[in-house]
PDB file of C-alpha atoms in Angstrom:
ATOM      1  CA  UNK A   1     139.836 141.525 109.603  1.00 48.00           C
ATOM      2  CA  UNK A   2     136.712 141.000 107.649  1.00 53.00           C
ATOM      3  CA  UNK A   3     134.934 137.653 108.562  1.00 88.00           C
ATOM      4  CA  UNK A   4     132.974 136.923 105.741  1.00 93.00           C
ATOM      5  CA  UNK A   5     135.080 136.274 102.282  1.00 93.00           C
ATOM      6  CA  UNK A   6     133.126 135.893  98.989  1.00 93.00           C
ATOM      7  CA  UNK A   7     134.607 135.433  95.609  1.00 88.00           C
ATOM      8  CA  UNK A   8     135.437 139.008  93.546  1.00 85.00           C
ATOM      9  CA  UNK A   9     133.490 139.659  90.622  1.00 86.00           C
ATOM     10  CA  UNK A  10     132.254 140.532  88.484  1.00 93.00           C
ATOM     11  CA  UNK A  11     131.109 137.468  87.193  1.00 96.00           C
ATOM     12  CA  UNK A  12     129.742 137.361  83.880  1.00 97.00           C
ATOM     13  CA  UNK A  13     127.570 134.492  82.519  1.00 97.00           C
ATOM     14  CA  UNK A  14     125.743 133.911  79.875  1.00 97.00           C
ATOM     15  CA  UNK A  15     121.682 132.825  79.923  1.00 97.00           C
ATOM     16  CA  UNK A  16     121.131 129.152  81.345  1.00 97.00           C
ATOM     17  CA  UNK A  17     124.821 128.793  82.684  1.00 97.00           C
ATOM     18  CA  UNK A  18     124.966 127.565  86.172  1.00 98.00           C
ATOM     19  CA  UNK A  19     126.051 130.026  89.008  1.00 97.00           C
ATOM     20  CA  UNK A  20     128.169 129.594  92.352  1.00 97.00           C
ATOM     21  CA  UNK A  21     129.478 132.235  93.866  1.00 97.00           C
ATOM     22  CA  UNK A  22     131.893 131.353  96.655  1.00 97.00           C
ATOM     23  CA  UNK A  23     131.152 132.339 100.510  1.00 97.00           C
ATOM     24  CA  UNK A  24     133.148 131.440 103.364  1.00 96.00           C
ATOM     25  CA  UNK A  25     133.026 132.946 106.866  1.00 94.00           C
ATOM     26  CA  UNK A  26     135.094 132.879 110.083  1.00 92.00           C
ATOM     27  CA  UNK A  27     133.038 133.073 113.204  1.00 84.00           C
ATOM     28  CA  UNK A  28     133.072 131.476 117.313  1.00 81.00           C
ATOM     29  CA  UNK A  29     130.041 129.623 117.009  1.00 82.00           C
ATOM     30  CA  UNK A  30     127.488 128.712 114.583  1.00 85.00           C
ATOM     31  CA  UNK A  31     125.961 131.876 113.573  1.00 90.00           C
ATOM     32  CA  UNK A  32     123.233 132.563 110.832  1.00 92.00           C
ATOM     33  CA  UNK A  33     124.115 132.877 107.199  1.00 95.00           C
ATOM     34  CA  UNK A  34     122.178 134.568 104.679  1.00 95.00           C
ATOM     35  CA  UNK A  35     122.504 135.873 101.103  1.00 97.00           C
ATOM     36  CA  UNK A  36     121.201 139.436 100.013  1.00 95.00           C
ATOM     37  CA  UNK A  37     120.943 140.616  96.526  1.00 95.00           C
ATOM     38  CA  UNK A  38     120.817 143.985  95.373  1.00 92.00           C
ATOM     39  CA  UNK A  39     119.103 144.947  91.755  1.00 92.00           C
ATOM     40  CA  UNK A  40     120.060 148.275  90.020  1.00 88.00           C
ATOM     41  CA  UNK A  41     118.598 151.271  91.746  1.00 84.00           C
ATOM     42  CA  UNK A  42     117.515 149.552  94.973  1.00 87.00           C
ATOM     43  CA  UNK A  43     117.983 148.009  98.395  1.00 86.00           C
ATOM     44  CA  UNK A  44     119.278 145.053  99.344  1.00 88.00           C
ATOM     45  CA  UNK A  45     116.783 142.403  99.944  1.00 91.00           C
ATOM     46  CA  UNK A  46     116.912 139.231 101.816  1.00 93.00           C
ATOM     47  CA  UNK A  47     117.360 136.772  99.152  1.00 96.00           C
ATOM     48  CA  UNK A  48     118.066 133.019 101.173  1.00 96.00           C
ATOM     49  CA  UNK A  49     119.294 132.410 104.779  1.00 95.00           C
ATOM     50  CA  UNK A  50     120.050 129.025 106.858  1.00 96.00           C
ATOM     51  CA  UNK A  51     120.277 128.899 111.197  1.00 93.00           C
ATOM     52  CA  UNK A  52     122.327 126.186 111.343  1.00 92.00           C
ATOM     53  CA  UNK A  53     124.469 123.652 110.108  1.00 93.00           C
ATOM     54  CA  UNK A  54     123.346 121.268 107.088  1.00 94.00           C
ATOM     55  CA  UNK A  55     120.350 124.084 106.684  1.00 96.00           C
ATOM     56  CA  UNK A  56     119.642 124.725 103.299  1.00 97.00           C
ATOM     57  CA  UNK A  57     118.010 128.016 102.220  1.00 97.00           C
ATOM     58  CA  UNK A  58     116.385 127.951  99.025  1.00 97.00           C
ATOM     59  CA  UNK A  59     114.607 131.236  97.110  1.00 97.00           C
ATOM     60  CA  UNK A  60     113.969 132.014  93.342  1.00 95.00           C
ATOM     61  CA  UNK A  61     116.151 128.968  92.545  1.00 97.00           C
ATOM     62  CA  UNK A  62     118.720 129.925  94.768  1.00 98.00           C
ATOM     63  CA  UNK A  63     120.192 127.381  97.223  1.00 98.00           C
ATOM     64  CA  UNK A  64     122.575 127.994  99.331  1.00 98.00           C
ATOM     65  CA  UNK A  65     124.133 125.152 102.087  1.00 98.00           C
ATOM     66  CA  UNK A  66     125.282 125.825 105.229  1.00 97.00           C
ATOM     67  CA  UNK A  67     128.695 123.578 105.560  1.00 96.00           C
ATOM     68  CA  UNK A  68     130.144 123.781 109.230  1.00 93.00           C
ATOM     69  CA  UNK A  69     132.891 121.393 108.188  1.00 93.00           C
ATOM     70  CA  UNK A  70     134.436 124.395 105.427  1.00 95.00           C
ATOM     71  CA  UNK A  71     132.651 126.991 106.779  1.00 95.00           C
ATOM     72  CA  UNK A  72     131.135 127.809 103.766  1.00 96.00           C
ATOM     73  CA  UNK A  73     128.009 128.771 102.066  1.00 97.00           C
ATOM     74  CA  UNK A  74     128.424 128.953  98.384  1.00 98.00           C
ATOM     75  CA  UNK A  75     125.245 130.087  96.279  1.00 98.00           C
ATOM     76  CA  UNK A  76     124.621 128.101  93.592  1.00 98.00           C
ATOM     77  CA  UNK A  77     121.967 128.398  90.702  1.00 98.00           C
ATOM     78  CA  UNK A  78     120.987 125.410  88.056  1.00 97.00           C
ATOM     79  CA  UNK A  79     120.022 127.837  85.248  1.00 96.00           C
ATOM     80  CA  UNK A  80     120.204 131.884  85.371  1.00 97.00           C
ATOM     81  CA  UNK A  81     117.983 134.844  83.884  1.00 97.00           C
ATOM     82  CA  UNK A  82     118.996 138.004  82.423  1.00 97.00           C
ATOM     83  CA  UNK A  83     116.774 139.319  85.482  1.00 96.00           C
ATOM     84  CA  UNK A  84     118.960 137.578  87.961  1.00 97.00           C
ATOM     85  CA  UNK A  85     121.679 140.020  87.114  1.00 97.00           C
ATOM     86  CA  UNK A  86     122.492 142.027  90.418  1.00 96.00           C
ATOM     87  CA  UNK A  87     125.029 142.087  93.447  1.00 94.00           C
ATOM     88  CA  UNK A  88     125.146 139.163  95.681  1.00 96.00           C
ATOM     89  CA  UNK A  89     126.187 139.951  99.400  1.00 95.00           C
ATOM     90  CA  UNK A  90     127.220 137.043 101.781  1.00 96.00           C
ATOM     91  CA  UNK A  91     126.712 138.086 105.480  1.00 95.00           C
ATOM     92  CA  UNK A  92     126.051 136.320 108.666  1.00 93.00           C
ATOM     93  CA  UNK A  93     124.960 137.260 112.411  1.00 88.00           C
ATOM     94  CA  UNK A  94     126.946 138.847 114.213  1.00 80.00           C
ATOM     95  CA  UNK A  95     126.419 140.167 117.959  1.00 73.00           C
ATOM     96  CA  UNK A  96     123.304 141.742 119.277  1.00 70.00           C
ATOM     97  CA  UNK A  97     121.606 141.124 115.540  1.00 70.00           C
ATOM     98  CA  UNK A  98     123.991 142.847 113.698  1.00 81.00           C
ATOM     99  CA  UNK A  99     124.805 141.384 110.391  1.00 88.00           C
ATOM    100  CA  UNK A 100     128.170 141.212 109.106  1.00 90.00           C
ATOM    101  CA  UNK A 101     129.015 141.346 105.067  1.00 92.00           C
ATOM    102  CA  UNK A 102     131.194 140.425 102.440  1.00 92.00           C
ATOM    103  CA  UNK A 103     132.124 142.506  99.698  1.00 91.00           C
ATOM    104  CA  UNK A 104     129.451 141.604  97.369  1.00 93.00           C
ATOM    105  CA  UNK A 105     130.004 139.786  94.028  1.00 95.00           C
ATOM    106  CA  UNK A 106     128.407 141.564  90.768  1.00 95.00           C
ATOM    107  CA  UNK A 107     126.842 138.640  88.700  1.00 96.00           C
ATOM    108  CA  UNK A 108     126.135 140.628  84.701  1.00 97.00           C
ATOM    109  CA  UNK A 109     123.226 137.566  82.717  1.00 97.00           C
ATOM    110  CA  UNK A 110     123.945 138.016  78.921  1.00 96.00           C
ATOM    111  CA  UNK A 111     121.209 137.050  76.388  1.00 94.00           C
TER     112      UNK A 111
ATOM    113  CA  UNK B   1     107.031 144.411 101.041  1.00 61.00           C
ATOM    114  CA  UNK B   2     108.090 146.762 103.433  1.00 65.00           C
ATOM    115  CA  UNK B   3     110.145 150.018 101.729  1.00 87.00           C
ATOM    116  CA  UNK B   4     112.976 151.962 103.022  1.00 92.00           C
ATOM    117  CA  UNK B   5     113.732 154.990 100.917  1.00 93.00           C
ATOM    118  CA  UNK B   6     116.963 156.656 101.120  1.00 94.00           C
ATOM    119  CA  UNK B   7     117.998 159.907  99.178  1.00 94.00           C
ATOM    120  CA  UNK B   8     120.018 161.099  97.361  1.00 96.00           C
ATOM    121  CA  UNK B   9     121.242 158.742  95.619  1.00 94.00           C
ATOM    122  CA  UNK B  10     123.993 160.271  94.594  1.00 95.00           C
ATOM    123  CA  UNK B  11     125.974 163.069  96.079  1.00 96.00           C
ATOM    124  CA  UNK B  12     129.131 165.657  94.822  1.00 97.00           C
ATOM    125  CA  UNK B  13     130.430 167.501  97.007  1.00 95.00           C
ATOM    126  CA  UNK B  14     133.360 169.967  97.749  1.00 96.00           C
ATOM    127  CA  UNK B  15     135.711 169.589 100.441  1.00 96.00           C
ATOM    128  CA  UNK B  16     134.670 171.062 103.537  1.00 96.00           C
ATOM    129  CA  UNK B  17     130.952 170.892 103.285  1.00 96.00           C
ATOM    130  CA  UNK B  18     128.774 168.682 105.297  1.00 97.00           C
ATOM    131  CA  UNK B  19     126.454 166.240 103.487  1.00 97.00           C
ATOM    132  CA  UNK B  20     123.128 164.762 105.070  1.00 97.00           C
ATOM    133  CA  UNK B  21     121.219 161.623 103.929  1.00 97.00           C
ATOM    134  CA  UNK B  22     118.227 160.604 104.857  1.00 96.00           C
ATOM    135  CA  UNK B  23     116.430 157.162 105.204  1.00 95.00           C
ATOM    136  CA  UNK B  24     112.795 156.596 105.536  1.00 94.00           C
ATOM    137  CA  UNK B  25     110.738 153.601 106.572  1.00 92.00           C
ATOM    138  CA  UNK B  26     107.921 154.702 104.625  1.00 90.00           C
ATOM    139  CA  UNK B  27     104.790 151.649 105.511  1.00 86.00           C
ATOM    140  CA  UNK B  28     106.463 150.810 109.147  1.00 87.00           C
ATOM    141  CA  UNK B  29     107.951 151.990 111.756  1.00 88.00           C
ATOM    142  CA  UNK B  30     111.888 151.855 112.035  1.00 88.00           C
ATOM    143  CA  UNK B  31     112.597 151.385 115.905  1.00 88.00           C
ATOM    144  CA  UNK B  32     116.521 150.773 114.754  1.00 90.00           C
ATOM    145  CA  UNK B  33     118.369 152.093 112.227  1.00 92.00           C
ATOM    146  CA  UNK B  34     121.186 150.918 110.491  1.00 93.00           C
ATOM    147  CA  UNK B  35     124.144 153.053 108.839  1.00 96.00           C
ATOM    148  CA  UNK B  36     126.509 151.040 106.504  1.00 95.00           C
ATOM    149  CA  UNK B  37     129.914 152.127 104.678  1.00 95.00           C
ATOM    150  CA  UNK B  38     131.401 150.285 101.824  1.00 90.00           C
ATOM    151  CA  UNK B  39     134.172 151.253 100.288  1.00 87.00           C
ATOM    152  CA  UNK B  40     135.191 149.726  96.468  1.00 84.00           C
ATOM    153  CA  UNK B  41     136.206 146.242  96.769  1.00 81.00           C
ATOM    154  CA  UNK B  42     135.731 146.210 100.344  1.00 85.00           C
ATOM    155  CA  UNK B  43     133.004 145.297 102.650  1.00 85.00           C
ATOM    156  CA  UNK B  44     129.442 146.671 103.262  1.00 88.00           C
ATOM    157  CA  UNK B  45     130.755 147.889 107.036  1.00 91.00           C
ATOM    158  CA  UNK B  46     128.293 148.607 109.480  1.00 92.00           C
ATOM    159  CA  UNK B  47     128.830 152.066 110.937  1.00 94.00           C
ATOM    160  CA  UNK B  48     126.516 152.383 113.691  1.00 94.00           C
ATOM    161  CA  UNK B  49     123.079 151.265 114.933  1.00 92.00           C
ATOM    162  CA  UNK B  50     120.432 153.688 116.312  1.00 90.00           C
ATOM    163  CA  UNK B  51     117.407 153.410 118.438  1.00 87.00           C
ATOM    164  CA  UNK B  52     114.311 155.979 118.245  1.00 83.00           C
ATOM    165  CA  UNK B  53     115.066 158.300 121.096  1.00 80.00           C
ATOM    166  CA  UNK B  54     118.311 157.360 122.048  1.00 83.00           C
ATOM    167  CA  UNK B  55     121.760 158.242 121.079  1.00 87.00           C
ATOM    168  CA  UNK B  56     123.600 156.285 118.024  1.00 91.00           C
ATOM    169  CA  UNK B  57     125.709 153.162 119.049  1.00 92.00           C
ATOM    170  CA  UNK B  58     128.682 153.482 117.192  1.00 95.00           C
ATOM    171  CA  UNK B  59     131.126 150.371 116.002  1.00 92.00           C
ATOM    172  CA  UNK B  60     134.930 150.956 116.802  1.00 91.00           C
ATOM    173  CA  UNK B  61     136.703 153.272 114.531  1.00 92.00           C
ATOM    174  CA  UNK B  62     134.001 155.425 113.846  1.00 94.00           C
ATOM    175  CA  UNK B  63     133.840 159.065 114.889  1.00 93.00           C
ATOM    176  CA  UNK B  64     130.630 159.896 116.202  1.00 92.00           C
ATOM    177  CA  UNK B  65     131.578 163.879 115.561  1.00 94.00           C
ATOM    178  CA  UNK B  66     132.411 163.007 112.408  1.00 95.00           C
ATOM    179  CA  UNK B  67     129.253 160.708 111.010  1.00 96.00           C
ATOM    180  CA  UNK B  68     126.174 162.593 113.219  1.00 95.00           C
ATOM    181  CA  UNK B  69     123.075 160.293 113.194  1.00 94.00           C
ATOM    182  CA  UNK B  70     119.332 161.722 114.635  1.00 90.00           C
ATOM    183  CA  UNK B  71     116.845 158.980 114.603  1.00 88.00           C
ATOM    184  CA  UNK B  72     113.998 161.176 115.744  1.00 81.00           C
ATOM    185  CA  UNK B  73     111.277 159.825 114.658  1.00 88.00           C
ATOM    186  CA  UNK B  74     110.231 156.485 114.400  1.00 89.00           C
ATOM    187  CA  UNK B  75     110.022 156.970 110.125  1.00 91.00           C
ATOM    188  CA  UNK B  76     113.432 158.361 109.701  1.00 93.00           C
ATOM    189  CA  UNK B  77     116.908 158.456 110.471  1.00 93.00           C
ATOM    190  CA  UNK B  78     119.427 160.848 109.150  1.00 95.00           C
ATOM    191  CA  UNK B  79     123.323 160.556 108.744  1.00 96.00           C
ATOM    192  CA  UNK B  80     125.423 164.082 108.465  1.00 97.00           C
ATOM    193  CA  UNK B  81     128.884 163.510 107.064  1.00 97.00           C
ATOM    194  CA  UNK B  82     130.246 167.103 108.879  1.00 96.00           C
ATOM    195  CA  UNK B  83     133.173 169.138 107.333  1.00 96.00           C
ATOM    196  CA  UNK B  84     133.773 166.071 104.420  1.00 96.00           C
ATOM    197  CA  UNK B  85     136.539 165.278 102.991  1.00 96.00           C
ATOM    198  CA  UNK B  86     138.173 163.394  99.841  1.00 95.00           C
ATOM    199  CA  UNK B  87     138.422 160.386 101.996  1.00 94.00           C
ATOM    200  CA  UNK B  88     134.961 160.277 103.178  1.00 95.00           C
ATOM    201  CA  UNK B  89     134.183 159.138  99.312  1.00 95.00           C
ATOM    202  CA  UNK B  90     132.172 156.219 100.020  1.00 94.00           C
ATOM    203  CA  UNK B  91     129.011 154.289  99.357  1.00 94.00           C
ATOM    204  CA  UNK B  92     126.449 154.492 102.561  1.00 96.00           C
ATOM    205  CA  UNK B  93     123.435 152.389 102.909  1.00 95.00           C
ATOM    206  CA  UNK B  94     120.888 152.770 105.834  1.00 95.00           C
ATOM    207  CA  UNK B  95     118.492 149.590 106.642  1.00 93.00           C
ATOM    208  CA  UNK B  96     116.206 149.337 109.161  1.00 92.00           C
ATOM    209  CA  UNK B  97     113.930 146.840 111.524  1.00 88.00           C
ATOM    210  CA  UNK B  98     110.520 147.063 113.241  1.00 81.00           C
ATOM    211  CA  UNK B  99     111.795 145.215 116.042  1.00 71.00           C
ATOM    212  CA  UNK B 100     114.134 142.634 116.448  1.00 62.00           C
ATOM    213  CA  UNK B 101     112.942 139.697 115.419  1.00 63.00           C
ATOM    214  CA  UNK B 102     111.713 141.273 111.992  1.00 72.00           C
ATOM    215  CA  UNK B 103     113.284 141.819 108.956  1.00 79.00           C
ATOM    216  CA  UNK B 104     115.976 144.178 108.357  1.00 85.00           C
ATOM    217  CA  UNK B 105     114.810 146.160 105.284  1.00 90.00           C
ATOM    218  CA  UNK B 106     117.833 148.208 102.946  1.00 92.00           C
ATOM    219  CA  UNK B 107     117.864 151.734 101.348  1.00 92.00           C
ATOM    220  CA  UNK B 108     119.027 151.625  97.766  1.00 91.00           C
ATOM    221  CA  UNK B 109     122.531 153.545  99.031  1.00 93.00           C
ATOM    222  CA  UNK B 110     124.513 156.713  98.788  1.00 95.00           C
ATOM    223  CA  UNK B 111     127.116 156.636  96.452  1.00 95.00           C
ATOM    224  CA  UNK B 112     129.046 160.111  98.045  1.00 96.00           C
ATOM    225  CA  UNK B 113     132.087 161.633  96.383  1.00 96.00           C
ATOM    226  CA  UNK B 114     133.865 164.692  97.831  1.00 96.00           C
ATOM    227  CA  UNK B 115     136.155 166.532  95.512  1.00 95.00           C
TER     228      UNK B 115
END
């Protein structure tokens, strides 16, 4: 089964609200973790990643914490854009540098 | 950044008729290639990974006579969905690296529907 499990959207929001957007994983280990987001009409880009446990990556007011203890790394955002609507994929390392992904969560901004 | 074009974007096809897509590393050179499925509300699923030169790797499940992959060059890779069907309806995505410790740089996808 899939080892990365992030929360279904699409989530809607409206400008300034505060954004998570759920993430767990199941893994042997203590692999990478890293969040991609993908804007209308093109690839997905590397948005915030963390190597190990406690790590937090940070990008574009993005944070995301890398909790060993739930397995988890929820992306969270103080205060969102219009622009920051896109689709969020969870993934983390798998073997031989593959990645592995979750389903990816649409996040819609309203004015 | 680095770009990775993919095209088309968008694809209809009828049954029976293979479909290729290509993906471009247009300001580096791609020494692996990525192919990635996702079907709706399911995961981005990586299909297989291949090396300039060398024969596709693919992941378990996938049929390599089904999903052809030529990675020729070290700019582009192509995927051939042969004889497709209904059930090959999918979104692909290609990505690809410079080498491994790099970053892994996405195509803007496939969306594919066979009718």
């Amino acid at each position: 089964g899939n080892s990365v499990t992030q929360m279904e959207g699409p989530v809607t929001l409206s400008e300034e609200a505060f954004l998570t957007i759920n993430c767990t994983y199941t893994a042997t280990g203590y692999p990478s973790l890293f969040w991609y987001v993908q804007y209308p009409g093109e690839g997905l880009q590397l948005l915030l990643k963390a190597t190990k446990a406690d790590d937090k990556g940070s990008n574009k007011g993005f944070e995301a914490t890398y909790r060993k203890e739930t397995t988890s790394f929820h992306l969270e955002k103080g205060s969102v854009q219009v622009s920051d609507s896109a689709v969020y994929f969870c993934a983390r390392g798998g073997a031989t540098n593959k990645l592995i992904f979750g389903t990816g969560t649409l996040l819609a901004v309203q004015p | 950044g680095a770009v990775v074009s993919q095209h088309p974007s968008r694809v209809i096809c009828k049954s029976g008729t293979s479909v290729k897509i290509e993906c471009r590393s247009l300001d580096f050179q791609a020494t692996t290639m990525f192919w990635y499925r996702q079907f709706p509300k399911q995961s981005l699923m990586l299909m297989a990974t291949s090396n300039e030169g060398s024969k596709a790797t693919y992941e378990q499940g996938v049929e390599k006579d089904k999903f052809l992959i030529n990675h020729a060059s070290l700019t582009l890779s192509t995927l051939t969905v042969a004889s497709a069907h209904p059930e090959d309806s999918s979104f692909y995505i290609c990505s690809a690296r410079g080498s491994s410790n790099e970053k892994l740089f996405f195509g803007s996808g496939t969306q594919l529907s066979v009718l």
